Coordinates of C-alpha atoms in Angstrom, one line a residue:
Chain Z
X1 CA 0.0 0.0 0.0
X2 CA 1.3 3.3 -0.9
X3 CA 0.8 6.6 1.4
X4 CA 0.0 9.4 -0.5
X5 CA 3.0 11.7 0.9
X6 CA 2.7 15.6 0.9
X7 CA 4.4 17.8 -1.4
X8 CA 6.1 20.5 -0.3
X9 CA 4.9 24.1 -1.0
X10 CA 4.8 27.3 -0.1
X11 CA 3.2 29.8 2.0
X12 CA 3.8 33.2 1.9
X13 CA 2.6 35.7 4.5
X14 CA 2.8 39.6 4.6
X15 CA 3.4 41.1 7.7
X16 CA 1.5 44.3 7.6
X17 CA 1.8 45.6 11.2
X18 CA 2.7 44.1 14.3
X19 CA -0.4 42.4 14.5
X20 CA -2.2 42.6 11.2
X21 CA -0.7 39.8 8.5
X22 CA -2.1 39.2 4.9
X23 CA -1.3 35.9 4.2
X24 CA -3.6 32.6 2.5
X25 CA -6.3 32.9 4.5
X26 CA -7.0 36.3 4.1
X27 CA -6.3 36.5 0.4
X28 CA -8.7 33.2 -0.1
X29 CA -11.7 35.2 2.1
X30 CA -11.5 37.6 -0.2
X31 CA -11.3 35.7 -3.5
X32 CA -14.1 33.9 -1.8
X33 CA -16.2 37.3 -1.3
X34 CA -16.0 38.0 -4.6
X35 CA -17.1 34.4 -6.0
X36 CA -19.7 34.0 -3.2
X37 CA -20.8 37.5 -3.0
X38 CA -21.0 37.5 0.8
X39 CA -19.3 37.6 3.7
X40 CA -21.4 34.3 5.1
X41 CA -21.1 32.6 1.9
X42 CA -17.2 33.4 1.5
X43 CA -16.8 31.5 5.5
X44 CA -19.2 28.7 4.6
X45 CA -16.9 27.9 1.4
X46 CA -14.1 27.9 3.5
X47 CA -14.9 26.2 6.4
X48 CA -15.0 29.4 8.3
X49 CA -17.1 30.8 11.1
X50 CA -19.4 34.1 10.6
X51 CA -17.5 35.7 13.1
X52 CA -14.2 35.0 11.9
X53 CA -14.7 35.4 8.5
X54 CA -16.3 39.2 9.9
X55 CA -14.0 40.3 12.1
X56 CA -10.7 39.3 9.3
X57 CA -13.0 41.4 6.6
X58 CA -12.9 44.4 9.4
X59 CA -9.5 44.1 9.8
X60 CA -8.3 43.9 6.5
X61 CA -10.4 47.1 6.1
X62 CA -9.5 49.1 8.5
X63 CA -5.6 48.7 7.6
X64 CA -5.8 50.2 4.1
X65 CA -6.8 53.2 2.9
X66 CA -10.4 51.9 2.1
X67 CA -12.9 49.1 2.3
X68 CA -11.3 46.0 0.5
X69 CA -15.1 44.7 0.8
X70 CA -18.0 46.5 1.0
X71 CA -21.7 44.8 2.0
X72 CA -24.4 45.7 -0.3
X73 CA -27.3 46.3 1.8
X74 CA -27.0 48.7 4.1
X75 CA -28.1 48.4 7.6
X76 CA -27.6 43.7 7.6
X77 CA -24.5 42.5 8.2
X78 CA -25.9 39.3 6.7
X79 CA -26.4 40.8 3.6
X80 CA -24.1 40.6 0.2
X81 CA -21.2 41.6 0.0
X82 CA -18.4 42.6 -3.1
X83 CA -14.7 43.3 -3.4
X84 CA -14.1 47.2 -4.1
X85 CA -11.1 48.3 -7.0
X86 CA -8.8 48.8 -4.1
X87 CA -9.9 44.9 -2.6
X88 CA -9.6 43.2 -6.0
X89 CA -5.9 45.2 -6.4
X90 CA -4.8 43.6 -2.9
X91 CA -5.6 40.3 -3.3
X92 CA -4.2 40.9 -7.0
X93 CA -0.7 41.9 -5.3
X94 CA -1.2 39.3 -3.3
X95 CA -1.9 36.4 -5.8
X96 CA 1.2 38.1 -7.6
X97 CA 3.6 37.6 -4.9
X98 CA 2.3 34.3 -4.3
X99 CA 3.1 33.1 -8.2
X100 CA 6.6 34.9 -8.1
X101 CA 7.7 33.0 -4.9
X102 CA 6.5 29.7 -6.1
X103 CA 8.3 30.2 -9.5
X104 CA 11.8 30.9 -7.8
X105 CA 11.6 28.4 -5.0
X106 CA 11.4 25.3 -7.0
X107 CA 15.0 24.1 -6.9
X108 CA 15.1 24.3 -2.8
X109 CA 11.7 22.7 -2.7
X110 CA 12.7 19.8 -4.5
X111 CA 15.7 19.7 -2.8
X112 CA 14.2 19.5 0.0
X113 CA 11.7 17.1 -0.5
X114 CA 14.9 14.3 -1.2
X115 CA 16.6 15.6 2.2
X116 CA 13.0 13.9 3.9
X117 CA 13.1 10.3 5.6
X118 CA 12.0 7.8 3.5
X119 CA 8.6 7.4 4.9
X120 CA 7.8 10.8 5.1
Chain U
X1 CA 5.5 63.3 17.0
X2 CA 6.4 61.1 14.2
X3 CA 5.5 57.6 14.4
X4 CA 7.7 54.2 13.5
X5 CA 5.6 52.8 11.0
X6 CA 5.9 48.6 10.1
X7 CA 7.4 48.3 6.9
X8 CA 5.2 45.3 5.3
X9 CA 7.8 42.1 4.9
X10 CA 7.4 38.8 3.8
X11 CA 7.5 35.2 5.8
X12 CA 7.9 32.2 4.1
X13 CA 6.3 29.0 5.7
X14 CA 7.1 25.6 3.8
X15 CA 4.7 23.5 4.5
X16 CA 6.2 20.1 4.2
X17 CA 3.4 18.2 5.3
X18 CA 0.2 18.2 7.2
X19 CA 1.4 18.7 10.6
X20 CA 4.8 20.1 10.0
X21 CA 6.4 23.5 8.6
X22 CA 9.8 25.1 7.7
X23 CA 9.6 29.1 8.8
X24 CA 11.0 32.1 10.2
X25 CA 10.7 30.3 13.6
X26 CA 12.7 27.1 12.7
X27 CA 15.2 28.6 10.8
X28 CA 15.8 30.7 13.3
X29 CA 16.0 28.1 15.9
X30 CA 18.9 26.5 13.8
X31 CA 20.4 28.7 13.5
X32 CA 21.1 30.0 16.9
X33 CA 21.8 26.3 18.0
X34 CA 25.2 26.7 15.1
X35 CA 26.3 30.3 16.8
X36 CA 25.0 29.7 20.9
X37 CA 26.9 26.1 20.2
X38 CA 23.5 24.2 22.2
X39 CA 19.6 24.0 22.1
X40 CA 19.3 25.8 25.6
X41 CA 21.5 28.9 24.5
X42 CA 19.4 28.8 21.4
X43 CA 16.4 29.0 23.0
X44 CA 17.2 31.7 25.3
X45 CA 18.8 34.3 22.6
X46 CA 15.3 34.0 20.9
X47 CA 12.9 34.4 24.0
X48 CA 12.0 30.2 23.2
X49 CA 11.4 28.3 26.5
X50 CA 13.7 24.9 26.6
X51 CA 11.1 23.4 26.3
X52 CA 9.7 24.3 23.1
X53 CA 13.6 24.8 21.2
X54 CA 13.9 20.9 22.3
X55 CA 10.4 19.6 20.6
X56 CA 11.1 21.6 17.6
X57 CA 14.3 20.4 17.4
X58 CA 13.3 16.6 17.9
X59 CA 10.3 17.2 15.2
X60 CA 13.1 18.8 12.2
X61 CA 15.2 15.8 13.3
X62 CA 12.5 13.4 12.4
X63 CA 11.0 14.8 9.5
X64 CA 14.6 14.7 8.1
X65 CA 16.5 11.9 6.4
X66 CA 18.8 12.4 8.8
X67 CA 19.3 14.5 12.3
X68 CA 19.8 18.2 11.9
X69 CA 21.5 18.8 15.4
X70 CA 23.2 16.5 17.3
X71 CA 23.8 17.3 20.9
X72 CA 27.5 16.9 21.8
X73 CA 27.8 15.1 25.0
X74 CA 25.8 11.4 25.0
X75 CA 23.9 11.5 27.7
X76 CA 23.2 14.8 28.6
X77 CA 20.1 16.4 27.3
X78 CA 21.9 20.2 28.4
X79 CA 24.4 19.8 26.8
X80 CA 26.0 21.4 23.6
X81 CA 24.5 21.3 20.4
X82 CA 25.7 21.9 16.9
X83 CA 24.3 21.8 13.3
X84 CA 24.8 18.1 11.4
X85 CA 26.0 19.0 7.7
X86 CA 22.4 18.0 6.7
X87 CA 20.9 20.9 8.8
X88 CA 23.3 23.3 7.3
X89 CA 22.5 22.4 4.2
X90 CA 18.7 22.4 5.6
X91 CA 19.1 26.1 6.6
X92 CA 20.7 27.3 3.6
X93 CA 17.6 26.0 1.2
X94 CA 15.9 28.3 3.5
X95 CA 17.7 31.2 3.7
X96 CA 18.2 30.7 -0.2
X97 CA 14.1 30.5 -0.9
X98 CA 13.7 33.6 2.0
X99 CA 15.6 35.7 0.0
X100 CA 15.0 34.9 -3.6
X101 CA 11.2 35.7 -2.3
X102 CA 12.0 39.1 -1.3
X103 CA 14.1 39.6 -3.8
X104 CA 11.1 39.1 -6.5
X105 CA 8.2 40.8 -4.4
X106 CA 9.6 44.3 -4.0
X107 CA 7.4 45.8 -6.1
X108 CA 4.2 44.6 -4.9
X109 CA 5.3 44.9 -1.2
X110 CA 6.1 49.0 -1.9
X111 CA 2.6 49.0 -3.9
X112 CA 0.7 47.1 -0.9
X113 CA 2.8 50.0 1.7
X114 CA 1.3 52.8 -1.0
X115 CA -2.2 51.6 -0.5
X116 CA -2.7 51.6 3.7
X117 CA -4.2 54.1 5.6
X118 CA -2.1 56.8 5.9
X119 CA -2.0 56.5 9.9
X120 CA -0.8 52.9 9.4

């Protein structure tokens, strides 16, 4: 019987501010926001609470100089929810970052993965 | 009053499988152990209990081919510590991946610094 063994790969993480990261998670909520077209929609596809998936929306907008997501109807916090110019361009710059690490990386990854034991 | 502000910067994690990781944090780690010369000293020059420098210490040596640190004296847990030429070579993928990373994601960090709040 064969194990299906893990790949290596990458992830890459911005740090922001001291506390405030942009990293996968927070680029896949928003990719998520934009194909769901909610907040609540964007968690459920990712196996995320309401809350969480709320409160890492809030914090991604508070840190830039606008809304990366604004919610359609105004007064429900339940209600849809969109990427603005300046959300799509951050998760672009993101996604971008992400592509150009993986492209240079390959060498040391497979290297890498032949330093593992055996069984790994 | 002119506040420090963060400059964003990148961390790489490489995931290298489901429970286990290569970042900032283990790099580090290893290489402290090569210039404090043990896992203890290593530990304290990064603010990293014993505790915690041994067990991520013991999981890099058995995710590995091979050990990356062997401790020096037999029987002593305490006692020195020093890089195998596996976890050199370990270390330098890493360093090598870190900074061929920042070296291709320049431009989008300075474009994501361009679009925070201007308080940030």
């Amino acid at each position: 019987m064969s194990k299906t063994r893990t790949q290596p790969s990458a992830r890459l993480r911005i740090v922001l501010a001291p506390a405030m990261a942009l990293g996968p998670g927070k680029a896949d909520l928003l990719q998520a926001i934009e194909v769901t077209g909610s907040i609540a929609g964007a968690g459920r596809s990712l196996g995320m609470s309401y809350r969480r998936a709320w409160t890492l929306t809030e914090a991604l907008n508070s840190y830039f100089a606008g809304p990366l997501v604004i919610t359609k109807r105004g007064g429900s916090r339940r209600g849809g929810a969109s990427l603005t110019e300046l959300g799509r361009d951050v998760l672009s710059l993101y996604r971008r970052m992400e592509q150009r690490t993986n492209s240079v990386i390959e060498t040391e990854l497979a290297a890498l993965q032949c330093l593992r034991k055996a069984d790994r």
